[in-house]
Every structure is written in C-alpha cells, then in structure tokens.
CSV table of C-alpha atoms in Angstrom, one decimal:
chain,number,residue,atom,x,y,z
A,1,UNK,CA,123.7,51.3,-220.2
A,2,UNK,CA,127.1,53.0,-220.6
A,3,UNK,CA,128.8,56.1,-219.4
A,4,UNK,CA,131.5,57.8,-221.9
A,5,UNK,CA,132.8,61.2,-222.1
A,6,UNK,CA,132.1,64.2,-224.8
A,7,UNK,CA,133.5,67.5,-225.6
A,8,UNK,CA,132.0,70.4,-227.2
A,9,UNK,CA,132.9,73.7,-228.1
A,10,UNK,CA,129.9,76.4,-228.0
A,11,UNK,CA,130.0,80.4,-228.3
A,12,UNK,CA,131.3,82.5,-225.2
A,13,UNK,CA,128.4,82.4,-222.6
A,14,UNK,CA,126.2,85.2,-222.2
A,15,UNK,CA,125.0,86.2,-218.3
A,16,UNK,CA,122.5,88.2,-219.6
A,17,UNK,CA,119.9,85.7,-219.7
A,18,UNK,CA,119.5,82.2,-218.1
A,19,UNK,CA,122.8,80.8,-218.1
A,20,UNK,CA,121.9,77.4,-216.9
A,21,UNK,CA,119.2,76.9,-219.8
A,22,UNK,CA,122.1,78.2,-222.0
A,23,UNK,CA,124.6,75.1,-221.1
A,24,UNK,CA,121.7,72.7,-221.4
A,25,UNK,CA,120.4,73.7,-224.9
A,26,UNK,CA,123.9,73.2,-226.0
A,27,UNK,CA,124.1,70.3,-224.1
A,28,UNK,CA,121.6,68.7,-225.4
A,29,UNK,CA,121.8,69.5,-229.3
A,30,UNK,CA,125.0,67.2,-228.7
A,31,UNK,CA,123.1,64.2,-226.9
A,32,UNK,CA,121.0,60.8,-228.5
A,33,UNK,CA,117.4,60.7,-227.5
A,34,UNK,CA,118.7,58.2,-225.0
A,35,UNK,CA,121.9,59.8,-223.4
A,36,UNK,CA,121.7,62.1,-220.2
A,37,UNK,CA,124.2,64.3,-219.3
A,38,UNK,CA,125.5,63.3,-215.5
A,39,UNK,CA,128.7,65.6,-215.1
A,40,UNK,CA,130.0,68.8,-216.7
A,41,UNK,CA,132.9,70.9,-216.8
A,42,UNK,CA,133.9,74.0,-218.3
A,43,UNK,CA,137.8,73.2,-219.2
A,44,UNK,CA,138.5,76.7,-221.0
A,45,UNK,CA,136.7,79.9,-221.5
A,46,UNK,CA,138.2,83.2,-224.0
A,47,UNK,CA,136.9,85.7,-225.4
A,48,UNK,CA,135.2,83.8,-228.3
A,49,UNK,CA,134.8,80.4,-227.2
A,50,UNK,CA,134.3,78.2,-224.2
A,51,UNK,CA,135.2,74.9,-224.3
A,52,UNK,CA,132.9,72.2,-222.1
A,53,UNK,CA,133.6,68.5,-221.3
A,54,UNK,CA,130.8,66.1,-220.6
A,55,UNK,CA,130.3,62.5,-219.0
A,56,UNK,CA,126.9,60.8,-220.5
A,57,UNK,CA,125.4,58.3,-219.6
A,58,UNK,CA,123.4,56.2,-222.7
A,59,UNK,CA,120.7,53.9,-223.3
A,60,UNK,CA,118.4,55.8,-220.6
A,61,UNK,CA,115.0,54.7,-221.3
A,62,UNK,CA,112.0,57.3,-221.9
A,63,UNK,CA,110.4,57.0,-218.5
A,64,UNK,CA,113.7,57.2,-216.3
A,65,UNK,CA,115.0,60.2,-218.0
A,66,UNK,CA,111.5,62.1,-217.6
A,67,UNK,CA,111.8,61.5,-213.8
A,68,UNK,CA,115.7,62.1,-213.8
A,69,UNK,CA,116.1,65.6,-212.7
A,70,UNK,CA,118.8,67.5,-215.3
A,71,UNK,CA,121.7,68.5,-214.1
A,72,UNK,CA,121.1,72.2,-215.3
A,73,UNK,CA,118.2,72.4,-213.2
A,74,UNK,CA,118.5,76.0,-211.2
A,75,UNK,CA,116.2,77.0,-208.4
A,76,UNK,CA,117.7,80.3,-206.8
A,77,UNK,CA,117.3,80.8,-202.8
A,78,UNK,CA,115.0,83.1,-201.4
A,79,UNK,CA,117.2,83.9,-198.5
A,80,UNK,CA,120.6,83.4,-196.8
A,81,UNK,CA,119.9,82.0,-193.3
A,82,UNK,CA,123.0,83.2,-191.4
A,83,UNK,CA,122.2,81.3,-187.9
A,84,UNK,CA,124.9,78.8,-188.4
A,85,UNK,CA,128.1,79.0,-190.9
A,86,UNK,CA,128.5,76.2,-193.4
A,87,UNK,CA,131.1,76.3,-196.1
A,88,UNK,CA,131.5,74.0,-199.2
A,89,UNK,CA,135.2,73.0,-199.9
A,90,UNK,CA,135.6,70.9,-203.6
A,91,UNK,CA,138.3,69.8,-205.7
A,92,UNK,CA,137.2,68.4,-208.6
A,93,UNK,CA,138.5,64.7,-209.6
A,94,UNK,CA,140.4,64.3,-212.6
A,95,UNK,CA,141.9,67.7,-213.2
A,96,UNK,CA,145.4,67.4,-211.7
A,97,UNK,CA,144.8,69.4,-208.8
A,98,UNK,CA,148.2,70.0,-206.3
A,99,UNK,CA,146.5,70.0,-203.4
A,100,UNK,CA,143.7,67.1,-203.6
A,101,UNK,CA,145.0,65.8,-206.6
A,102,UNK,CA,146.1,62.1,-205.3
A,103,UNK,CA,145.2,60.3,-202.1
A,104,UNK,CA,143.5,62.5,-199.7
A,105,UNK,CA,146.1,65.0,-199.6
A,106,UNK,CA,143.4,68.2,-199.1
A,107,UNK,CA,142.8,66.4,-196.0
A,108,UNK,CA,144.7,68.9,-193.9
A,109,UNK,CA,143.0,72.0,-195.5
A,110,UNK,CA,139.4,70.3,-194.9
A,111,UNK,CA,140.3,69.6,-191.5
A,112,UNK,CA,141.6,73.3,-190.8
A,113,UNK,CA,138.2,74.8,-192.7
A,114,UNK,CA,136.3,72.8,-191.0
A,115,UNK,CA,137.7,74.6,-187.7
A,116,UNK,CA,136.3,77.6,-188.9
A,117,UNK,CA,132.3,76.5,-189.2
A,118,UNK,CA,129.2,75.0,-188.0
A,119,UNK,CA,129.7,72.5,-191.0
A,120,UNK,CA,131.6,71.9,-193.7
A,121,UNK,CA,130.7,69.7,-196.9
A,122,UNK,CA,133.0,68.2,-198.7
A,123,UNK,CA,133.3,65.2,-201.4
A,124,UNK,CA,135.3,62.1,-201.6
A,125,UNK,CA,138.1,63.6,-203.9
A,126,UNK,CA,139.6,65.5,-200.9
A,127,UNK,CA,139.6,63.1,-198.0
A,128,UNK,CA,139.8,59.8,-199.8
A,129,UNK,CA,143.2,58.2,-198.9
A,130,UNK,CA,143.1,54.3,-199.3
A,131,UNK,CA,142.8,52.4,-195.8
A,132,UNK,CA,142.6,56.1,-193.9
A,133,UNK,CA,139.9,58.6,-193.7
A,134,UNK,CA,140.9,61.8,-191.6
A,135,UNK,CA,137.2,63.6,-192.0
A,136,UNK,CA,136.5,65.8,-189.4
A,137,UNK,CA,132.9,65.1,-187.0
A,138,UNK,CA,131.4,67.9,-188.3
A,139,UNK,CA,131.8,67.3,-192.0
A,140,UNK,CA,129.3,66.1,-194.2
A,141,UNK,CA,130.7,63.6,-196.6
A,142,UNK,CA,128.8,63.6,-200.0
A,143,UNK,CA,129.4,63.1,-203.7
A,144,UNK,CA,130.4,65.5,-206.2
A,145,UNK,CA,127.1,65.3,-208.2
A,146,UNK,CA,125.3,65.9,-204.5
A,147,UNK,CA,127.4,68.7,-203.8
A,148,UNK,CA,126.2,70.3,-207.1
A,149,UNK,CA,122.6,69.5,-206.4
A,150,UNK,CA,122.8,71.1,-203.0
A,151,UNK,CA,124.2,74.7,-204.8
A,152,UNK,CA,121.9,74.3,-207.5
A,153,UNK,CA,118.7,74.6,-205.3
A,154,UNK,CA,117.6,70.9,-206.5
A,155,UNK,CA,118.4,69.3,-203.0
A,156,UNK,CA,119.2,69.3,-199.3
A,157,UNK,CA,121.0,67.2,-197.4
A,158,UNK,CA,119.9,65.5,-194.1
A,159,UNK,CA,122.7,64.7,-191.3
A,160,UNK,CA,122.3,60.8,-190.1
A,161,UNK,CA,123.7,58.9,-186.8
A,162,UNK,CA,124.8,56.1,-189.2
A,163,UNK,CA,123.6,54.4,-192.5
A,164,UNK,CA,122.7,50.8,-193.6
A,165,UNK,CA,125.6,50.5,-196.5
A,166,UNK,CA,125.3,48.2,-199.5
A,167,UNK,CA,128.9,46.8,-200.9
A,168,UNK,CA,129.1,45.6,-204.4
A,169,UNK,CA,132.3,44.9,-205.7
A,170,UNK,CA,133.4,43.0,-208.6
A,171,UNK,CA,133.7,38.9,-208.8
A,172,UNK,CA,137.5,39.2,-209.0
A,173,UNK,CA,139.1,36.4,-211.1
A,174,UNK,CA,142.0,36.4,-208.2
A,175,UNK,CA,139.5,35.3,-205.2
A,176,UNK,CA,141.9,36.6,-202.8
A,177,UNK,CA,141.6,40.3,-203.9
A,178,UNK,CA,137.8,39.5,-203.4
A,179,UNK,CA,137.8,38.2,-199.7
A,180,UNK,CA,140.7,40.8,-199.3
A,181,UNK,CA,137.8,43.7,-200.2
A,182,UNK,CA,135.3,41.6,-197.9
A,183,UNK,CA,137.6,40.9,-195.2
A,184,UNK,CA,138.1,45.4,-195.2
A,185,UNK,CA,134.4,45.9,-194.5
A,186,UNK,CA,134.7,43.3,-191.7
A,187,UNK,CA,137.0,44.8,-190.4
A,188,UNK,CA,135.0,47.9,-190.5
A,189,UNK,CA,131.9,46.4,-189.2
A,190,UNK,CA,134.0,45.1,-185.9
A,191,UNK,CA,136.2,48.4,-185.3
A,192,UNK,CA,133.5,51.6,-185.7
A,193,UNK,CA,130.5,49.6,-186.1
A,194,UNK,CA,129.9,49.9,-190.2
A,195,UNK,CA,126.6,48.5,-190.9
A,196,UNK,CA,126.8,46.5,-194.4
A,197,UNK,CA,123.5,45.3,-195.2
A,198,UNK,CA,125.5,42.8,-197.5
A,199,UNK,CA,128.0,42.3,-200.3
A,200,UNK,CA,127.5,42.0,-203.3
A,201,UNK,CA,129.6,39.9,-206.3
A,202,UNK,CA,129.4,41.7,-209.8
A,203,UNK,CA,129.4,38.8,-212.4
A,204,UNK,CA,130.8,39.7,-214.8
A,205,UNK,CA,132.6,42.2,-213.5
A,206,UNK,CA,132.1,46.0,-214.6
A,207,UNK,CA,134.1,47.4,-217.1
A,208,UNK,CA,135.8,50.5,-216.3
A,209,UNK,CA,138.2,51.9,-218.6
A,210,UNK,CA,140.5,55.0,-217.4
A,211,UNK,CA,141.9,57.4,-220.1
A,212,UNK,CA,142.8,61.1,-220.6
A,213,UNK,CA,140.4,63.1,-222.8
A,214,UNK,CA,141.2,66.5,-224.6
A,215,UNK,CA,142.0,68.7,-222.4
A,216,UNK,CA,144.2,66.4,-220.4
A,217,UNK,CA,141.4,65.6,-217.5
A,218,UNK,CA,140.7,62.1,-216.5
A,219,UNK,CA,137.7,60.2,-217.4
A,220,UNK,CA,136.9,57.0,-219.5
A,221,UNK,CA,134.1,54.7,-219.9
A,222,UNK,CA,131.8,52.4,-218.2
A,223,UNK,CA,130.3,49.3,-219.8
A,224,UNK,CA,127.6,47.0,-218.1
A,225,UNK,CA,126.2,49.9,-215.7
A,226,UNK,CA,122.9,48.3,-216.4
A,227,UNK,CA,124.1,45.9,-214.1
A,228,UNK,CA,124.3,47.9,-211.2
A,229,UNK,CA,121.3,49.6,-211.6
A,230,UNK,CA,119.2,46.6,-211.8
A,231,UNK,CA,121.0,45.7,-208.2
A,232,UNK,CA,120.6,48.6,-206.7
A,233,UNK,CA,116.9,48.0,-207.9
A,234,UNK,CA,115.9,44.8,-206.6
A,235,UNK,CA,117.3,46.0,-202.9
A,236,UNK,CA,115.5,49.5,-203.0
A,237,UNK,CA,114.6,50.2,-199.8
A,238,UNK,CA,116.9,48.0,-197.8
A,239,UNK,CA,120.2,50.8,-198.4
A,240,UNK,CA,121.0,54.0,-197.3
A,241,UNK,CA,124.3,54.8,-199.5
A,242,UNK,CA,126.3,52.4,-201.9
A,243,UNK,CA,129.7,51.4,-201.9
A,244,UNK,CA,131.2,50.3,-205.0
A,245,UNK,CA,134.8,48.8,-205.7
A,246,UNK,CA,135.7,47.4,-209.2
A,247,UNK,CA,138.8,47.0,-211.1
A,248,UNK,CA,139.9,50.4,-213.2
A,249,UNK,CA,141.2,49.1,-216.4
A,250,UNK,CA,145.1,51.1,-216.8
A,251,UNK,CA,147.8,50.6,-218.6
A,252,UNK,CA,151.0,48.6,-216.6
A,253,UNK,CA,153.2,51.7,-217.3
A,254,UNK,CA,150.7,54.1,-215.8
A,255,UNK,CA,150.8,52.1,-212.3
A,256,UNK,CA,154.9,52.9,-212.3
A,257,UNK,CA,154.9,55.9,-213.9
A,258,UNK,CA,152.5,57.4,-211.3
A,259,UNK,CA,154.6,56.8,-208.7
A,260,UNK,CA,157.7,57.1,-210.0
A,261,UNK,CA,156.9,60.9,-211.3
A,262,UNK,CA,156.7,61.9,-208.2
A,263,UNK,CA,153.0,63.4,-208.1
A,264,UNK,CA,153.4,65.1,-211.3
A,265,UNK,CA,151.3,62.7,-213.1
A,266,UNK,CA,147.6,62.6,-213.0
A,267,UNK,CA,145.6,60.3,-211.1
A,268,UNK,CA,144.3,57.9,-213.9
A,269,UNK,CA,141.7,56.3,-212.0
A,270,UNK,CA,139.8,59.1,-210.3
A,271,UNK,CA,137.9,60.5,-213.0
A,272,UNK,CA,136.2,57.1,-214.5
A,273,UNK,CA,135.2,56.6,-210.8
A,274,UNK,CA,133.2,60.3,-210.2
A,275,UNK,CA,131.4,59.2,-213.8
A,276,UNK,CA,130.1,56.0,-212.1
A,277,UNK,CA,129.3,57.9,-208.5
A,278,UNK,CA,127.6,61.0,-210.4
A,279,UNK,CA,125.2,58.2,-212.3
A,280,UNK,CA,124.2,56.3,-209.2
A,281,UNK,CA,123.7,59.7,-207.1
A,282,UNK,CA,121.7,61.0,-210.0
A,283,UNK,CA,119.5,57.9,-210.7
A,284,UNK,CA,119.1,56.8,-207.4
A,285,UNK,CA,119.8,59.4,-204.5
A,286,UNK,CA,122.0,57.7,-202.5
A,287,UNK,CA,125.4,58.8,-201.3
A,288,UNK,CA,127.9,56.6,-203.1
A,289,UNK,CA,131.9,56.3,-203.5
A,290,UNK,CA,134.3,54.2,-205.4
A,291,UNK,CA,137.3,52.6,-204.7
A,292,UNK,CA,139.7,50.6,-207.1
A,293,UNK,CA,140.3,47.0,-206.7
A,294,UNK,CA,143.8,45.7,-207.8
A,295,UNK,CA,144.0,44.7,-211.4
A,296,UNK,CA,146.6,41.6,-211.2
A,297,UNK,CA,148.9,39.9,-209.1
A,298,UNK,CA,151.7,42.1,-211.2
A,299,UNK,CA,150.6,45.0,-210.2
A,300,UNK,CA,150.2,43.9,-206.9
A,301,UNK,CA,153.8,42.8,-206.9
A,302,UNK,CA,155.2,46.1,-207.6
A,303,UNK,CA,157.9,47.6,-206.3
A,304,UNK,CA,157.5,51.2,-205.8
A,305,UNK,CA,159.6,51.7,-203.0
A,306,UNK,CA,159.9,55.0,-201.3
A,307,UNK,CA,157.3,57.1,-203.1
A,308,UNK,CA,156.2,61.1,-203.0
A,309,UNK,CA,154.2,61.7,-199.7
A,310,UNK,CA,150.9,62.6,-201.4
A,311,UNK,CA,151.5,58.9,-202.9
A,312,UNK,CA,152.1,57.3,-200.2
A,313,UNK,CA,148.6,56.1,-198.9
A,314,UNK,CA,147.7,54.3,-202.1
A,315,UNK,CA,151.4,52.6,-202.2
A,316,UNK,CA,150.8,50.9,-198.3
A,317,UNK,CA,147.0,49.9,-199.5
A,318,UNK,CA,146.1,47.0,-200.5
A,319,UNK,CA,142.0,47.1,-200.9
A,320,UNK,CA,141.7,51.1,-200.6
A,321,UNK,CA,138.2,50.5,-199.4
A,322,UNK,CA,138.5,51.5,-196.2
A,323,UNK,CA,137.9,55.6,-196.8
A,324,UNK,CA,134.6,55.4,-198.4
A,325,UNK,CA,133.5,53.1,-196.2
A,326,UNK,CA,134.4,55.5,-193.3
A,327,UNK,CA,132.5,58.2,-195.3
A,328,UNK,CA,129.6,56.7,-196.4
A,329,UNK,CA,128.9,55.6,-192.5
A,330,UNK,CA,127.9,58.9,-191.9
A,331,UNK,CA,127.5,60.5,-195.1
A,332,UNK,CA,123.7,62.7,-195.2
A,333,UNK,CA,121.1,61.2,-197.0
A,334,UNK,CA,120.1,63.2,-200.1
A,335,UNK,CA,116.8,64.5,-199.8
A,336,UNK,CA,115.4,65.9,-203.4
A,337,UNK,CA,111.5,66.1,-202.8
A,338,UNK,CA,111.3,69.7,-203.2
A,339,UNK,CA,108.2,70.0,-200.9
A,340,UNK,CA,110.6,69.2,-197.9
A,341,UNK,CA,114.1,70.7,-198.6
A,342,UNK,CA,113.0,73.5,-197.2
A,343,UNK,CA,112.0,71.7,-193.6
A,344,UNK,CA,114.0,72.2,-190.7
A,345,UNK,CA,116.7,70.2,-189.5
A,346,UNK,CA,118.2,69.9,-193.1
A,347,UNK,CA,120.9,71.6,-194.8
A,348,UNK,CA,120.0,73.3,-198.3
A,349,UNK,CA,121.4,76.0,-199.7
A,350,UNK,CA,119.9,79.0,-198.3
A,351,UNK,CA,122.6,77.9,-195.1
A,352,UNK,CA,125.7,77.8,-197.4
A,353,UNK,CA,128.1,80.8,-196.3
A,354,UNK,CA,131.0,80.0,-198.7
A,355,UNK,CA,132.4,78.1,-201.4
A,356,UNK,CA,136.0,77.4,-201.7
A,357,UNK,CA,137.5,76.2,-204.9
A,358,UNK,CA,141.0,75.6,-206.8
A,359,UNK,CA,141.3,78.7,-209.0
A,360,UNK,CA,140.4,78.4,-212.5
A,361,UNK,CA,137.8,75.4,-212.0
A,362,UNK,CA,134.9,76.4,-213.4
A,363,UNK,CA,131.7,73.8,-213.8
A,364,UNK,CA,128.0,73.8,-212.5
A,365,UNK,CA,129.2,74.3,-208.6
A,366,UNK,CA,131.0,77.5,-209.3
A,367,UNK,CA,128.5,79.3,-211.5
A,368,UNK,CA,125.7,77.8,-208.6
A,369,UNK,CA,127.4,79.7,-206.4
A,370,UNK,CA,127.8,82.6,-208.8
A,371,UNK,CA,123.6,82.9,-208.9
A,372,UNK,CA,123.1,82.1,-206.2
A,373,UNK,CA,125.4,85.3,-204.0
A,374,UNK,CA,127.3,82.7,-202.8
A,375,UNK,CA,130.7,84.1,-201.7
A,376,UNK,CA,133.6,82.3,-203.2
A,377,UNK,CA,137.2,82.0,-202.4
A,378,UNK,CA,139.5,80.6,-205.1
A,379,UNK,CA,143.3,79.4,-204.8
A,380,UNK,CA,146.2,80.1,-206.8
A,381,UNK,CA,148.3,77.9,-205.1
A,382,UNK,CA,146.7,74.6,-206.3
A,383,UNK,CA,147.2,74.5,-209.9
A,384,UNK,CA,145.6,72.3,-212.0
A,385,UNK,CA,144.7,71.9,-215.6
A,386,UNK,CA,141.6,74.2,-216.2
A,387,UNK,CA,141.7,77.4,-218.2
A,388,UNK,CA,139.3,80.0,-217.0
A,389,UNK,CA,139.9,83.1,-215.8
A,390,UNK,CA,136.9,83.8,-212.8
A,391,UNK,CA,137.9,86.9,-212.6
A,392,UNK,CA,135.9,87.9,-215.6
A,393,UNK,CA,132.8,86.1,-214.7
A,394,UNK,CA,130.1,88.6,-213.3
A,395,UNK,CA,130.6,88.7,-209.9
A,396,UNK,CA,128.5,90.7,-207.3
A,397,UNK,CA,130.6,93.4,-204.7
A,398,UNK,CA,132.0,91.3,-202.3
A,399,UNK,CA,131.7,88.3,-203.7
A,400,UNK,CA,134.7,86.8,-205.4
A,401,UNK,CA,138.2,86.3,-203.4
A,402,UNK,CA,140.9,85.5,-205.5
A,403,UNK,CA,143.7,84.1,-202.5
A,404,UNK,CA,147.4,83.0,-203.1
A,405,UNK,CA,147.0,79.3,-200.5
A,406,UNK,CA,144.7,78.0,-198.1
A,407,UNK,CA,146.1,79.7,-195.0
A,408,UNK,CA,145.0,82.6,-196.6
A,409,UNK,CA,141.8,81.2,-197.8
A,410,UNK,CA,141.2,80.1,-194.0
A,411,UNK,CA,141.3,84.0,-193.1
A,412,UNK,CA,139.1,85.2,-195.9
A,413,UNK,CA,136.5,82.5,-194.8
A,414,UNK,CA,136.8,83.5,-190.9
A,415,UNK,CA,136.5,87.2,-192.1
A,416,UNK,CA,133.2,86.3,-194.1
A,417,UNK,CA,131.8,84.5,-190.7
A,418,UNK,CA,132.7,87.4,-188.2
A,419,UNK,CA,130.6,89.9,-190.9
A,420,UNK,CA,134.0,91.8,-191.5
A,421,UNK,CA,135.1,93.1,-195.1
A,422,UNK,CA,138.4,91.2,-195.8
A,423,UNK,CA,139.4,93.8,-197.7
A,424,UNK,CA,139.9,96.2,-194.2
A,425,UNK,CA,142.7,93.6,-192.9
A,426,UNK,CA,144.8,95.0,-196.3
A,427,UNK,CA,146.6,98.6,-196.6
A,428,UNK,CA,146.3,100.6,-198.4
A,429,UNK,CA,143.0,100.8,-197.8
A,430,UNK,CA,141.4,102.3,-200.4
A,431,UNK,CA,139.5,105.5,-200.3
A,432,UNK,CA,135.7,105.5,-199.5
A,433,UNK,CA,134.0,105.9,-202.6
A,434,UNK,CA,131.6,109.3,-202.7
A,435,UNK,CA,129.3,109.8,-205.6
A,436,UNK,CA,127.9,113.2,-206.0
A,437,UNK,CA,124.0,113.5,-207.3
A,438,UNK,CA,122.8,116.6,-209.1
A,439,UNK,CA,118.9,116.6,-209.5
C-alpha cells in the first residue's frame, strides 16, 4: 500500500445540486479500482475551471474500501445547539501559510481563540512545535482528516482524561537517533504521566519522500504503508491514538535553505506527514500525528545558527517528538458509529459555532462549513499559496467574514458568541433595508 499525490482539473463547480457527490464523481473517474482518495484540496478556482489536488492511497483491497467511509460523505445537521460555543481553528499543512506555516507558530492565535469558547478544536499543523506543545486545556487536539469528518456530519468526537498511546518509529540505521526518539517518550511517561502501551521498531523503515507538487503545496509519497497497517492491526484493541515518527526523505540543500530563508520557504516535510496521518485516521479511527526523525548525522551536525523565530523550535530539537506526544495524551477519541454521534456528552457538529480559516483555503472543511450554516471567518493576513476567492462561493446572510488578522478575527468570533451582528460594531452603518409589497 502506497500514498502518492494527483491533480486534476474539472469544470467550475455548480452549487445547484449536491456539491459533495460532484467532487467525488470527478474524483473518482481519476482513481484505479484499488486507490481511495484520503485528502483533498481545492488549490484554484475561476470562472471556468477549478483546479483540485489529491493524496491516494493505493492497493486498498475490495473489502476495506467498502467499509472505508469516502471522504465526500455529507450528512447535514438538523440543528445548531447553541448551549455551549465551540469554534474550529485550521491551517492546512503544506500550503505555505504565514501564520501556522512552520513550527507551531499559530500557537498564540489558538491560545487567544480558545479564550473566547467553551472549546476549541484544532489540528496538529497549528500547535506542533518540536519538543514544546503550548495547547490550551480546553482544546481538543485532533487530525486534519478528523477535523473534516467532524464538519462533514460523518463523526463526533468524544473528550478523554488520557489515552493508551502506541509509538512506532522507524529502525534508524544510527541507533542513537532511535533510543534518542525512545528516551523522549520516557521522558514523557515520567514528567505528565504519557501512557505508551509500547514502542514499536519499523524494519525496514518506511519510506517517506517529501516534494512539491503543482501548485507549489507540499506532499510526496509513502511506500511500505502496508506495514503499518498490519501493526496497527495485530494490536487492535490495546491503543487509543498512534504516534508515528520516521525519517522524511529531503534533499541536503532543503535542510539549509529552510532555515537560512528566513521562513520564506515552505515546510518540506509537513505535507508527506498529513498524507500518512489522514490514512491511519481514515482506516483506523484513531487520533494520530507525525513527527520527523533526523535523516543523518550531517544534518544533524548543521550549523544553522541564529535562525527566524518561527524556525526556531525545530533548530533547538533534536527528536521533535515531544508535541504530538503531548497532543495525542489527551486528544478525543473519534467516534464514527453513526447510531451514537448524536449521544450526549460528545462533540459533533450540530455544537460547532464557527470555523476560522486562512483566506483563500478552500478544501472539504470549508465547503462543510459552507452546507452546513456554519459561520466562517477567513484571514487576509496569513497568506499562503491557494487561489480561491470565497467571496464568490454561495454564502448564506451572515455567514461569511472576510477579516484583515486574527485580533480582528478574535472580535468577529466573540461577536458571533454574544448573538451580536458584527457588522453594528462598523460605521457607516448601513441603512435598514425596507421592501415594499403590492398585492
């Protein structure tokens, strides 16, 4: 089994009918009887045309793909409980992003949103940052492909006092970057109490390859993911969320050039490693997260000296385990028995108040929220690759907030909890609309 990546170009969408179904047919008329699709993105939409990247993952067997819910499957909520107020904050992995882009760097805007709800659930992408972990208590900590789910209708997510984690990491030729990724989740277990049920070696290792695809995002492709599955297999029962860490194969010069460019350079490594989380999540259910082992002893040995702050927790790490393993501790299990999302106690998506989002991003999360009358708040100020203007998509009254930054989303977002119309903070205010009716 192997994940790779695939881009496709299909005719501008129409909203008039099922938009969802739409994406999959076309999906789909690209895909071998045994690839499923595990991640999707829409990189540019026009007038004529919209332009879609894909992650696959191939030589899925008959049986598992029949019991593999699609990732274009759409249930639309009955209702918007408004007891509590729970916001969804994403930035997507690959896509260059200035704020969430590199090591954990949204931290301080998750930590700030968080402030303003009952819950806030977030992805690894923002909080990620090497050896530290700033999540606040009352964020859930899922994966991207979860997060997606959750909007979608397809799941719910359950909040837990702790989970039974399983490690696997790769067999490293260099023993000592092994015992240095064991020696990390030691260290876990005998600071905050981490509960490994065990670590396991990957012999041979898994082969990740980073590497940019068309429209400039990061991705790549997975050899040898048979492997994990058949591990994750054989201890069924015994884990609660997986924590992988394998070697990302780069180029030398990408190591220096991403830190000597000063955060202007994409994150090469980030976007192979949501492909392999978005399989496990999908296949098995499970929170999961990734974290890159060192490739050599060179790379190891570099001397990056003083690098650009968002840089700078991946330049003092040296197993970069230590995040995921913080956010997987507590991270809510997945629950995607549709006869008991609905039950009480878990979070689905009849409780999500908000989404907010990096302008222009524009994949399965966004046009969720779209169906579903999900407000959502997009930011100009963190520019990244995508090319899609929202403003055009077909948005209810009230629903869409186009904001300059995150202080600004931070208001919006308060507004939309204390049932006030954001735009009545603003002058002018515009005039109350009066329609005359002649019968």
């Amino acid at each position: 089994m192997d994940l790779t990546e695939k881009q496709i170009t299909i005719p501008i969408i129409s909203f008039d009918r099922n938009i969802f179904k739409f994406l999959e047919e076309a999906v789909q008329s690209h895909l071998k009887s045994d690839e499923v699709p595990i991640r999707f993105v829409i990189t540019k939409m026009d007038n004529n045309e919209v332009q879609c990247e894909f992650a696959v993952l191939s030589g899925v067997e008959k049986e598992l793909s029949e019991r593999t819910n699609s990732i274009f499957e759409f249930n639309p909520r009955k209702i918007e409980r408004t007891g509590t107020f729970n916001a969804v904050f994403l930035v997507p992995t690959g896509i260059g992003a200035e704020i969430g882009g590199h090591a954990g760097d949204a931290t301080p805007v998750a930590r700030v949103l968080a402030e303003g709800c009952d819950r806030l659930v977030t992805h690894p992408n923002v909080v990620n940052a090497s050896d530290i972990n700033e999540i606040p208590d009352n964020t859930l900590y899922v994966e991207g492909s979860a997060i997606t789910n959750l909007l979608m209708g397809t799941a719910a997510l359950q909040p837990v006092h702790k989970n039974r984690v399983l490690v696997i990491i790769d067999d490293h030729e260099i023993e000592m970057f092994a015992n240095d990724t064991v020696n990390a989740v030691s260290a876990a277990r005998a600071t905050y109490g981490f509960d490994c049920v065990k670590v396991v070696k990957l012999n041979p290792p898994l082969k990740m390859v980073a590497e940019f695809v068309k429209s400039g995002r990061a991705a790549g492709q997975i050899y040898g993911f048979d492997r994990i599955r058949t591990i994750l297999e054989e201890n069924k029962g015994e884990f609660d969320a997986v924590a992988l860490a394998s070697v990302v194969d780069v180029d030398d010069q990408y190591h220096e050039d991403y830190f000597h460019r000063k955060g202007s350079m994409i994150n090469p490594w980030g976007g192979v490693e949501a492909m392999l989380t978005h399989a496990v999540s999908m296949l098995f259910a499970v929170p999961t997260a990734h974290s890159p082992m060192l490739e050599s002893q060179k790379v190891a040995d570099f001397d990056l000296g003083l690098v650009e702050p968002r840089l700078a927790a991946e330049a003092v790490s040296l197993t970069f385990v230590q995040c995921m393993l913080k956010g997987l501790h507590r991270s809510p299990r997945i629950i995607t028995n549709s006869q008991i999302i609905n039950e009480a106690g878990l979070l689905n998506v009849a409780d999500i108040s908000c989404l907010v989002i990096p302008d222009k991003c524009l994949g399965l999360p966004t046009l969720a929220a779209l169906e579903q009358g999900i407000p959502v708040i997009a930011v100009r100020e963190n520019g990244n690759l995508m090319n899609n203007n929202l403003d055009t998509l077909p948005w209810a009254s009230g629903q869409f907030y186009h904001v300059e930054n995150y202080w600004e989303a931070a208001g919006v977002m308060s507004a939309i909890k204390s049932g006030i119309s954001p735009a009545s903070m603003r002058r002018p205010l515009t005039d109350t609309k009066v329609e005359k009716r002649q019968f």
